[in-house]
Coordinates of C-alpha atoms and ligand atoms in Angstrom, one line a residue:
X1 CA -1.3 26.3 25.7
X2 CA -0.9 22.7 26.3
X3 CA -3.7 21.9 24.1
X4 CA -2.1 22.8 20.9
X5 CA -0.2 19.6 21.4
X6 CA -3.2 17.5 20.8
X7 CA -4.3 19.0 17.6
X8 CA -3.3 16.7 14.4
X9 CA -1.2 18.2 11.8
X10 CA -4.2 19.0 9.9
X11 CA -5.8 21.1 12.4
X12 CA -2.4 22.6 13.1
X13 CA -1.9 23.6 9.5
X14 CA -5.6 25.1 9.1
X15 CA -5.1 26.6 12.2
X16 CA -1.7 28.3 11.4
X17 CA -3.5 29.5 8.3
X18 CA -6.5 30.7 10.2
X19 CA -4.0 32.8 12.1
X20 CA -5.8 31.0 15.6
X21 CA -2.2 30.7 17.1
X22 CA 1.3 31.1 15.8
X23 CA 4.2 28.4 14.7
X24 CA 6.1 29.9 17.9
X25 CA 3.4 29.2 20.3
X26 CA 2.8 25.7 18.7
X27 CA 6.5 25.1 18.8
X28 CA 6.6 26.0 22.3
X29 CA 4.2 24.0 23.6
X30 CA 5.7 21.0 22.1
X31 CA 9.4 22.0 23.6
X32 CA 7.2 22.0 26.9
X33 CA 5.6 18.6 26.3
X34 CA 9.3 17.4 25.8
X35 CA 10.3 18.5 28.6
X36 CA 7.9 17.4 30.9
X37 CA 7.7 13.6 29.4
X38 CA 11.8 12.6 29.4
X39 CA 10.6 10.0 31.9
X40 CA 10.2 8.3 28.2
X41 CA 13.6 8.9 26.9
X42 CA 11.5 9.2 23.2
X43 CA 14.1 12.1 22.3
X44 CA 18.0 11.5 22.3
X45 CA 18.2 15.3 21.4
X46 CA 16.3 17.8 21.7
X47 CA 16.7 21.2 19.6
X48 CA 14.8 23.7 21.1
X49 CA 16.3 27.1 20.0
X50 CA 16.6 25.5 16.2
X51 CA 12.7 24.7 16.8
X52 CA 12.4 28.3 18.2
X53 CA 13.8 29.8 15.1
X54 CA 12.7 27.8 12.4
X55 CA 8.9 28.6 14.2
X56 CA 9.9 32.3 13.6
X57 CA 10.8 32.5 10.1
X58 CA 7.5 30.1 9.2
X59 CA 5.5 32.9 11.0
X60 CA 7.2 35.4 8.7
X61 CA 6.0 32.9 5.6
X62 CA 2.8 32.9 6.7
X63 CA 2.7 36.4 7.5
X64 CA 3.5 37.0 3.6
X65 CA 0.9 34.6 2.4
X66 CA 4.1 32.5 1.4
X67 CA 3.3 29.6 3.4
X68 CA 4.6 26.1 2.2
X69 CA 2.4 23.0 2.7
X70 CA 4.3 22.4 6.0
X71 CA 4.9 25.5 7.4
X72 CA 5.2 25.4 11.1
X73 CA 4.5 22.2 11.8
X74 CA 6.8 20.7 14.6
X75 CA 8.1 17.1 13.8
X76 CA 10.6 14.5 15.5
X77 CA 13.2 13.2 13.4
X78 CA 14.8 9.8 14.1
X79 CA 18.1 9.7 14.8
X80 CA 18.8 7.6 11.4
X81 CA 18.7 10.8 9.3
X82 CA 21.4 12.8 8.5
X83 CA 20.5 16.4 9.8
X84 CA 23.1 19.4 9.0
X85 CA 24.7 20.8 12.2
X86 CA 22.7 18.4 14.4
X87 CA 24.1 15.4 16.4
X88 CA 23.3 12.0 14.0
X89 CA 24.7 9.1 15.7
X90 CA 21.5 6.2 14.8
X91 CA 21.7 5.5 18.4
X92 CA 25.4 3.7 18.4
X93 CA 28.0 4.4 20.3
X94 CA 30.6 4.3 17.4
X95 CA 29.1 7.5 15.9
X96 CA 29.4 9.1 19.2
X97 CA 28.7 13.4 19.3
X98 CA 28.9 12.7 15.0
X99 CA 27.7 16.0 13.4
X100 CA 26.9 15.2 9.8
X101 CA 27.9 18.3 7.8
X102 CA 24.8 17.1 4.9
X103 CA 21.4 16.9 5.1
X104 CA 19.5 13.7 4.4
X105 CA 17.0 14.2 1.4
X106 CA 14.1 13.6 3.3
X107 CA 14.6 16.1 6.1
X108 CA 15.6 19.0 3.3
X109 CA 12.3 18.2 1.7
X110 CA 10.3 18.8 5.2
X111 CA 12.4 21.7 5.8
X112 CA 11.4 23.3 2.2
X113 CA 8.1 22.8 2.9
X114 CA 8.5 24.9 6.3
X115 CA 8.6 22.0 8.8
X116 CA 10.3 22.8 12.2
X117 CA 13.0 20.5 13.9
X118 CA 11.9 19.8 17.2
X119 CA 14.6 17.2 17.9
X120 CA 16.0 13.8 17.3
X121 CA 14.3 10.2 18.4
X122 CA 15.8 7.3 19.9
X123 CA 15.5 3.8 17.9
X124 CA 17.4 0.6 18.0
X125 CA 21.2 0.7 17.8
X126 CA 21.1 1.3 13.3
X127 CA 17.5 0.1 13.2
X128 CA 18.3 -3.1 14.2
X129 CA 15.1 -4.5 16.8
X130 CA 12.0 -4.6 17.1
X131 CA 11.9 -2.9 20.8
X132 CA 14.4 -0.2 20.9
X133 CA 15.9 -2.2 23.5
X134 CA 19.3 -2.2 21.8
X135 CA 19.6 1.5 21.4
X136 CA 23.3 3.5 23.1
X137 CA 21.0 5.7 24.8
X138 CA 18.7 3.4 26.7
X139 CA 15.3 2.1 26.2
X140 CA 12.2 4.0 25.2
X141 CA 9.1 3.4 27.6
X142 CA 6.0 3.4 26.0
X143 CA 3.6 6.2 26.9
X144 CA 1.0 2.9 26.6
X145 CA 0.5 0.9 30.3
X146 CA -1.5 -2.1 30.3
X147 CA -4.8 -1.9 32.7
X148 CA -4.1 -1.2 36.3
X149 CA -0.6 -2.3 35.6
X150 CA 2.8 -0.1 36.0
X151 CA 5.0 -2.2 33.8
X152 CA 7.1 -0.5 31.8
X153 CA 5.8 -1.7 28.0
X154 CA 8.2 -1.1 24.4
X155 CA 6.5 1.3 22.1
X156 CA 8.1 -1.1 19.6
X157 CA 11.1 -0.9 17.5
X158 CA 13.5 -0.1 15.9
X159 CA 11.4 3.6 15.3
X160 CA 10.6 3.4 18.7
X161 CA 11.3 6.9 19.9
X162 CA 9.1 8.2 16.8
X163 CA 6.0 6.3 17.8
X164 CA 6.5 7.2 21.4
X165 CA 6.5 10.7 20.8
X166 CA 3.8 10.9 17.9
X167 CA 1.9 8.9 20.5
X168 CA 2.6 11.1 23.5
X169 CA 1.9 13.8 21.6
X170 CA 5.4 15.7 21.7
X171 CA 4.9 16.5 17.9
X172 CA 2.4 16.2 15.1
X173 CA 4.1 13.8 13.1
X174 CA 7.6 12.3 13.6
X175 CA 10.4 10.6 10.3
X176 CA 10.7 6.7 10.5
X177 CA 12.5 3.9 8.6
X178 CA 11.1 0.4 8.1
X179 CA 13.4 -2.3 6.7
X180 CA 11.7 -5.4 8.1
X181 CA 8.7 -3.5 10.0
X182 CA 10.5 -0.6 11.8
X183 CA 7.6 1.7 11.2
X184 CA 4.8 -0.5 10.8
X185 CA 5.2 -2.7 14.5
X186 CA 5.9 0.6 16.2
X187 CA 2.9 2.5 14.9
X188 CA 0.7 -0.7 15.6
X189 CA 2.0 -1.2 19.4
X190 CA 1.2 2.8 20.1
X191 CA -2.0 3.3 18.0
X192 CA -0.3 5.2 15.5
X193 CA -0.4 5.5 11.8
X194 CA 2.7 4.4 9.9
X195 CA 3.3 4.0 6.2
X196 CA 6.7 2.1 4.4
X197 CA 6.6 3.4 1.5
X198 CA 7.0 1.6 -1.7
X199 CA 10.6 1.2 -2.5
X200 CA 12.1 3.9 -4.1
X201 CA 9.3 5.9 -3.1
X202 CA 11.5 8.1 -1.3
X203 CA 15.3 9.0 -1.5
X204 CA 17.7 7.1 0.8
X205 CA 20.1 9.4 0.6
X206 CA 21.8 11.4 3.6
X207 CA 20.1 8.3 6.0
X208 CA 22.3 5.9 7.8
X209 CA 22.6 2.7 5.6
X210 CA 21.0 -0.7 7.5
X211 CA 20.4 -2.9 4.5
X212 CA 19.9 -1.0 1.7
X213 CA 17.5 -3.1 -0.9
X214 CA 15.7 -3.4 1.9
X215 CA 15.3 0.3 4.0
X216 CA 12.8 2.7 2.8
X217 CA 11.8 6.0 5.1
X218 CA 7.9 6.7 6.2
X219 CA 6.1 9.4 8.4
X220 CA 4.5 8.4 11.8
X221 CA 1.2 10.4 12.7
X222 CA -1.9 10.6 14.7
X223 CA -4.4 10.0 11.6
X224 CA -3.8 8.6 7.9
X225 CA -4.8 11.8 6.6
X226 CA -1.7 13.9 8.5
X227 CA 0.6 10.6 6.9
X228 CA -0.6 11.4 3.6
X229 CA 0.6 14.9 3.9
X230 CA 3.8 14.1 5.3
X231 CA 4.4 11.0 2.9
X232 CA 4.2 14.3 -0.4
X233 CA 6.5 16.4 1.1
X234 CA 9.1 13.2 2.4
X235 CA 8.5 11.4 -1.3
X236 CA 10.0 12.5 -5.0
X237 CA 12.9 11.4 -7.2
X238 CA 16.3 12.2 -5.9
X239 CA 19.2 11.8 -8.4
X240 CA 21.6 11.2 -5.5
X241 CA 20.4 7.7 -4.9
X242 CA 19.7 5.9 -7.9
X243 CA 17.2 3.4 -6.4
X244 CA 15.0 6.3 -6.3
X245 CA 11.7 6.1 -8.5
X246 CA 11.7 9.5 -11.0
X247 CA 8.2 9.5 -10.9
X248 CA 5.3 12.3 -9.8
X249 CA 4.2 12.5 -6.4
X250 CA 0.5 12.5 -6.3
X251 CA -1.7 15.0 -3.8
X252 CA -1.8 12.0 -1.1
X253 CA -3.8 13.4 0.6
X254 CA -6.7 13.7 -2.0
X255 CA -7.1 10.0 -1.4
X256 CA -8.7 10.5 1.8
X257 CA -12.6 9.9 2.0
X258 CA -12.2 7.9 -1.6
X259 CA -14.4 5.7 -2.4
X260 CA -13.2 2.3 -1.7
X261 CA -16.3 0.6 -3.4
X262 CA -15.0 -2.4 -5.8
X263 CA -12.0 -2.8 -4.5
X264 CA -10.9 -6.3 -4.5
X265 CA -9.0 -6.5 -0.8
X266 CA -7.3 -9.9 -0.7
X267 CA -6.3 -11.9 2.7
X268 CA -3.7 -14.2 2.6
X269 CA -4.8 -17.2 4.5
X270 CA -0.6 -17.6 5.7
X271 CA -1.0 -14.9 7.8
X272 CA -3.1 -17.0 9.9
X273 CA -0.6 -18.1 12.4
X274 CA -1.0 -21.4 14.8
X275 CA -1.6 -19.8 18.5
X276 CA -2.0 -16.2 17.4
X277 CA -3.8 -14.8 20.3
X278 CA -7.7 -14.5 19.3
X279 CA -8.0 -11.1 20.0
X280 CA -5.4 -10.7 16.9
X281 CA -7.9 -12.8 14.8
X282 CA -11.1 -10.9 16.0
X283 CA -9.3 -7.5 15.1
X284 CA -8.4 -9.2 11.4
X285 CA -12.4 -10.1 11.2
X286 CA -13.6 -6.5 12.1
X287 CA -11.7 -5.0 9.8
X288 CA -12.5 -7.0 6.8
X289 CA -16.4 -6.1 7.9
X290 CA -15.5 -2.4 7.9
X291 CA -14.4 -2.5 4.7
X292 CA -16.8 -4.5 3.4
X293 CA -19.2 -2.4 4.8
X294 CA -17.4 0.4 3.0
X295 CA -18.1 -1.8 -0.1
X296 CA -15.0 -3.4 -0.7
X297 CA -14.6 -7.2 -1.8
X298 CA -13.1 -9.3 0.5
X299 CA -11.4 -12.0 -1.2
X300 CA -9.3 -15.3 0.4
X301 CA -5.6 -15.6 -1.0
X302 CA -2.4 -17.4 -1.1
X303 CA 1.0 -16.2 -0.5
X304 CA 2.8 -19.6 -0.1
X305 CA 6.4 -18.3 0.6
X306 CA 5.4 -16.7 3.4
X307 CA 6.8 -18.9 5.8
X308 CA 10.3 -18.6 4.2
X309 CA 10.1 -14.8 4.4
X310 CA 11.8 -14.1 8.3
X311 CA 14.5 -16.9 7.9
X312 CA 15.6 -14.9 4.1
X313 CA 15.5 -12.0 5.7
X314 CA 17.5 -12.3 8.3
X315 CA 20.4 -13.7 5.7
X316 CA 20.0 -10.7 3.4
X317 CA 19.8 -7.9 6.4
X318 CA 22.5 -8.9 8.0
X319 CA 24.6 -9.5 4.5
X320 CA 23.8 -5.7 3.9
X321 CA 24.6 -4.9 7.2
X322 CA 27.9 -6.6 7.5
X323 CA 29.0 -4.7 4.4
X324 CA 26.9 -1.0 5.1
X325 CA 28.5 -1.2 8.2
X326 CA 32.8 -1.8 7.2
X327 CA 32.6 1.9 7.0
X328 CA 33.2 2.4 10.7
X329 CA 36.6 2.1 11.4
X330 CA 37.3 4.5 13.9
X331 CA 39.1 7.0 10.7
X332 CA 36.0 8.6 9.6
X333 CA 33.2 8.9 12.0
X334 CA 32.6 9.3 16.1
X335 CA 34.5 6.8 17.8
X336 CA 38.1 6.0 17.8
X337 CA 39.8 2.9 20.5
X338 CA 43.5 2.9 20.5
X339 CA 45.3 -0.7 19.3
X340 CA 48.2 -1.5 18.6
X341 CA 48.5 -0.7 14.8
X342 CA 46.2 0.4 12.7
X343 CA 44.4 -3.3 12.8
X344 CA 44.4 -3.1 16.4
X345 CA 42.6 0.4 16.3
X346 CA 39.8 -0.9 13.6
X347 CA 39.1 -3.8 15.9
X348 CA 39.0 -2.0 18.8
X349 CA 36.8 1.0 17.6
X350 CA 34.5 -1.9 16.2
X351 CA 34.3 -4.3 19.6
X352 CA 34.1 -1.2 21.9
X353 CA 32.1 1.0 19.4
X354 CA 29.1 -1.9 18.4
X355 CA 26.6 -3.6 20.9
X356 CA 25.3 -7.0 21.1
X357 CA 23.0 -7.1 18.7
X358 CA 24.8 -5.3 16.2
X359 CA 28.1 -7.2 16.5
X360 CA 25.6 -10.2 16.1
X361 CA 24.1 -9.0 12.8
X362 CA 27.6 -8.5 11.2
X363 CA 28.9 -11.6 12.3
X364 CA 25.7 -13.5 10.8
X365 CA 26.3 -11.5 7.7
X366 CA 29.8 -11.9 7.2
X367 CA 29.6 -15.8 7.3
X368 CA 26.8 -15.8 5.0
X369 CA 28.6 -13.9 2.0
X370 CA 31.6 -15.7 2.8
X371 CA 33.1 -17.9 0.1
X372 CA 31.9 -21.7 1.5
X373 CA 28.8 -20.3 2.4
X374 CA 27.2 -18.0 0.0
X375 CA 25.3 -20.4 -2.1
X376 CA 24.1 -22.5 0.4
X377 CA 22.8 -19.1 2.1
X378 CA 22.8 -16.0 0.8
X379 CA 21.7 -17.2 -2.7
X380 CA 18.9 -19.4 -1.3
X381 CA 17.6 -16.4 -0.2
X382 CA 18.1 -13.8 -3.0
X383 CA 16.2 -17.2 -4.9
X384 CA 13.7 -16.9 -2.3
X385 CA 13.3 -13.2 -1.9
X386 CA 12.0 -13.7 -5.9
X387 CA 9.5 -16.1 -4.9
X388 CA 8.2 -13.8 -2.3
X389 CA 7.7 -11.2 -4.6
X390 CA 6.0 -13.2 -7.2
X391 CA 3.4 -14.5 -5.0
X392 CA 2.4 -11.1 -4.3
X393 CA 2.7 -10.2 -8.2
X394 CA 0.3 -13.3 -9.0
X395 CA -2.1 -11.8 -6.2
X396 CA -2.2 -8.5 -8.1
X397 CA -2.5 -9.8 -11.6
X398 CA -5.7 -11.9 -10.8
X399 CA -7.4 -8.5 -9.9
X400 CA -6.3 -7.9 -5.6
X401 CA -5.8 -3.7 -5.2
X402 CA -4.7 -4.3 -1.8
X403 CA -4.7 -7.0 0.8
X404 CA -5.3 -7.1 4.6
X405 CA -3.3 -8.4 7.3
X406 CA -2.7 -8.1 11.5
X407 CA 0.2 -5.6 11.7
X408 CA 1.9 -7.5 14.4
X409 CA 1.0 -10.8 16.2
X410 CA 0.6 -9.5 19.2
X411 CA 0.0 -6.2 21.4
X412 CA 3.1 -4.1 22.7
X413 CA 5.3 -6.8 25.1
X414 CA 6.8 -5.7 28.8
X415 CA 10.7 -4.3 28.6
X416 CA 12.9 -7.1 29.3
X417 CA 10.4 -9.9 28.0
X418 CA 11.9 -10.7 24.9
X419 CA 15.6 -10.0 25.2
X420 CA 16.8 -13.3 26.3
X421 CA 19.0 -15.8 25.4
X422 CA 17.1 -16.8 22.1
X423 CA 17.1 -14.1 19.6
X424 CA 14.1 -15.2 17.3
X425 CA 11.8 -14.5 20.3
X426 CA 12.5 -11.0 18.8
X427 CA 12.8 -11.9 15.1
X428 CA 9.1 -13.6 15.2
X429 CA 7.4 -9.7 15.7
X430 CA 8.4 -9.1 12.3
X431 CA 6.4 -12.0 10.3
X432 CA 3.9 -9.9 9.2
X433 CA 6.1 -7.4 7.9
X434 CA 9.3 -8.3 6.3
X435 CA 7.7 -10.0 3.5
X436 CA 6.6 -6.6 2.1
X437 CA 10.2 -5.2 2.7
X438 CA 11.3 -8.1 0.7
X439 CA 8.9 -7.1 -2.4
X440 CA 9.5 -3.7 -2.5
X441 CA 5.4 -3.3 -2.0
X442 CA 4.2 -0.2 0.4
X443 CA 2.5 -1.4 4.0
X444 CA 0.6 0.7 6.4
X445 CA -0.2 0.4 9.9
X446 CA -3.5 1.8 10.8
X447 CA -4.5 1.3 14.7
X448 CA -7.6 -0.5 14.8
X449 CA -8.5 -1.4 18.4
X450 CA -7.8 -1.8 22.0
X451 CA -6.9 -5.4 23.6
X452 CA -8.4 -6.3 26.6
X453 CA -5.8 -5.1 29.0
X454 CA -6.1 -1.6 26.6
X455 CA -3.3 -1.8 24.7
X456 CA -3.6 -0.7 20.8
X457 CA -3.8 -3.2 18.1
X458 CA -3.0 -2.5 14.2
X459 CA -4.1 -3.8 11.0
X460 CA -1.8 -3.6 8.0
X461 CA -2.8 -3.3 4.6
X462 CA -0.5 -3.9 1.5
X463 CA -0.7 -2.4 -1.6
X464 CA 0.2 -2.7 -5.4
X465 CA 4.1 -0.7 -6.0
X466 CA 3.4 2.7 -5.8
X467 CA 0.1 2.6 -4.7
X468 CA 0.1 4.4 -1.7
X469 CA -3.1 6.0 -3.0
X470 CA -5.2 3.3 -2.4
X471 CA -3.7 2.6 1.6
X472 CA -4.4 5.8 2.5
X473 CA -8.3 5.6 1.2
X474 CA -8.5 1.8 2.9
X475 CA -6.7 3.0 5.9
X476 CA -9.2 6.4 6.4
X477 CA -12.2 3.6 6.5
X478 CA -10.3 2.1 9.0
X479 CA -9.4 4.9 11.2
X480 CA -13.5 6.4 10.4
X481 CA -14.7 2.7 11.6
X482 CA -12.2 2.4 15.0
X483 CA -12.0 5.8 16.2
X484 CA -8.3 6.9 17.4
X485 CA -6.3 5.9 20.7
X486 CA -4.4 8.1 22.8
X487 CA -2.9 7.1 25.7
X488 CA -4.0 8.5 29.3
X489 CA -0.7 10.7 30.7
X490 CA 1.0 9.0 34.0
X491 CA 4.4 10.9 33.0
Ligands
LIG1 N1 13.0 -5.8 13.5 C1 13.7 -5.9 12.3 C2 15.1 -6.1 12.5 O1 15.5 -6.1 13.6 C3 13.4 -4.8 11.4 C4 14.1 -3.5 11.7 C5 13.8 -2.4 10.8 O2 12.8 -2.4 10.1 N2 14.7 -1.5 10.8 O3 15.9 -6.2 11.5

């Protein structure tokens, strides 16, 4: 049966249909899968039984010819989303065994459409990384080695535990978040498709709060084509969080095998980096020639705030952080230290309950919104998250559709190799990214190739605001030109 867990949603859904196996033998396969790969710790909870019964009554839909556009399909949700009755803690130990008694919009919305809970991923501690080396629950390993080579690699971060899984194939499409590149680095390092949304694309609502202008959620997949179904059921207007669009979702997935001919694909000559590793380059090249081959226009461009994109947004993350993140206090959610008084308890919950990295983010925030230093910070970079956006704006308005950049500046890195005593070691992963989190524009990661010592490589492609239409057409020439990776299993 193991061989159901390498179908792609599509094929699962036609197959479903087709009656060719049931939603409880594809749900049981995956448990399976689970079970045997743990050596990955991509899961921090698994949910078998709910899996087992949600697979049941989607057989009984189907049965009735009352099957939603979902039905059956086993996902991973990341442990950022609120899920009803199920452990939420977004990997910190200050939302320890926290059972949220809501459901986060996004999962409801998969669950309507008939999707089945196979568990709960692991990321970094409230999204923050870039490796999922700063998660309560450990690190993920990737399912990816490098070339005769035992090492133990990150599948990325902070959505690591998504990718790994999606990758690994322990279910056929997985829930992500991406404030600074939290879906888009993962899905690159384990050859995995992963779209951020435009924002406001899809509700934030019931999903733990990292910086809020900032977070927007996103499926992981095997191909773009099983994204674009997930991205329609995850996307829509939500009254309960008013920074969601009220606008029609389209049929994603009708984009796939559109014509790309005419588009005008811009590349923004800053995204050219000093030492990027030519393989990084060669990938970038390729790609333009695949989709000019697909009759696209490749055309040079100039974003020239780039550069000041990571130093902004590591002032405004952490300023929404600091503030998202008063709420744990040791009254209301998982963990509570004794103190003295009730002072004593807040500061004890909030030094035993937050790690490194975390603690590090709130302090960074904090002393930029304080009172001294707000304008010299925090405002600089509000003023310079406008210039951002406006270079991309001027892009658009001379006639780009979409533009086309190296996910990541390099392949997936070794555990341990970048958590040192210098912290932007990590921060540089995200230069590609966050500049797209900081416009509100969608991004998608489409794997594109393998490095020399075989580990994936990703190209990202940015689009107008809700747009997603066009990324999913460029990012199916893509995935027709490279072919897919899947890892060999050593687990
Ligand atoms: N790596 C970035 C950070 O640490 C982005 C994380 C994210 O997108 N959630 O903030």
């Amino acid at each position: 049966m193991t061989e159901l867990t390498s179908l792609t949603l599509a094929e699962a859904r036609d197959g479903l249909q087709a009656k060719k196996f049931s939603a409880a033998e594809l749900a049981a396969a995956h448990v399976a899968a689970i079970e045997k790969a743990r050596a990955l710790n991509a899961y921090v909870l698994e949910t078998p039984e709910r899996a087992a019964d949600m697979a049941k009554a989607a057989d009984a839909r189907i049965a009735k010819g009352e099957a939603g556009p979902l039905d059956g399909i086993p996902l991973a949700v990341k442990d950022m989303f609120c899920t009803a009755g199920v452990r939420t803690t977004a990997c910190s130990h200050i939302l320890d065994n926290f059972v949220p008694t809501y459901e986060s919009t996004v999962t409801s919305q998969l669950w309507r459409d008939g999707a089945v809970l196979l568990g709960k991923t692991n990321n970094d501690e409230f999204a923050m990384g870039s490796s999922n080396e700063t998660s309560y629950f450990g690190n993920v390993i990737s399912p990816w080695r490098r070339k005769g080579s035992n090492t133990p690699l990150t599948p990325g971060g902070s959505s690591g535990g998504s990718a790994a899984a999606v990758a690994a194939h322990l279910c056929l499409g997985a829930t992500g978040t991406d404030t600074g590149g939290s879906i888009r680095q993962p899905a690159a390092f384990t050859g995995t498709v992963g779209i951020k949304p435009t924002y406001g694309r899809v509700s934030r609502w019931g999903i733990v709060a990292f910086a809020s202008s900032l977070d927007q959620a996103g499926p992981f997949a095997k191909t773009v084509r099983d994204a674009a179904i997930l991205l329609r059921s995850m996307a829509g207007h939500d009254p309960k969080d008013t920074t969601c669009a009220d606008l029609p979702v389209p049929d994603y997935e009708a984009a796939i095998g559109k014509s790309v001919k005419g588009l005008r694909i811009g590349v923004p000559k800053e995204y050219r980096l000093d030492g990027m590793p030519a393989e990084i380059e060669a990938l970038w090249e390729q790609g333009k020639a695949w989709l000019k081959a697909a009759g696209a226009e490749l055309v040079d461009i100039s974003l020239p705030h780039t550069k000041y994109a990571l130093p902004a947004y590591y002032i405004v993350a952490p300023a929404e952080a600091s503030s998202n993140l008063a709420r744990y206090d040791g009254v209301r959610y998982g963990l509570r230290a004794e103190g003295r008084d009730i002072t004593g308890m807040y500061e004890a919950t909030r030094a035993a309950g937050f790690g490194a990295e975390v603690r590090r983010r709130v302090m960074i925030g904090t002393y930029v919104l304080s009172a001294g230093y707000y304008d010299a910070y925090y405002l600089r970079a509000q003023k310079l998250r406008t210039l951002i956006k406006r270079d991309f704006e001027e892009a658009f308005k001379a006639g780009v559709h979409a533009m086309l950049t190296p996910a990541t500046p390099s392949a997936a890195f070794g555990l341990g190799e970048k958590v040192g005593a210098d912290p932007i070691e990590m921060y540089l992963n995200d230069v590609f990214t966050v500049t797209v989190n900081m416009a509100g524009l969608p991004g998608i990661a489409v794997p594109a190739g393998l490095d020399a010592q075989g580990l994936p490589l990703g190209l990202q492609l940015i689009g107008r605001p809700f747009d997603e239409e066009t990324l999913f057409a460029l990012g199916q020439v893509i995935e027709q030109a490279a072919g897919r990776f899947t890892p060999a299993i050593w687990w």
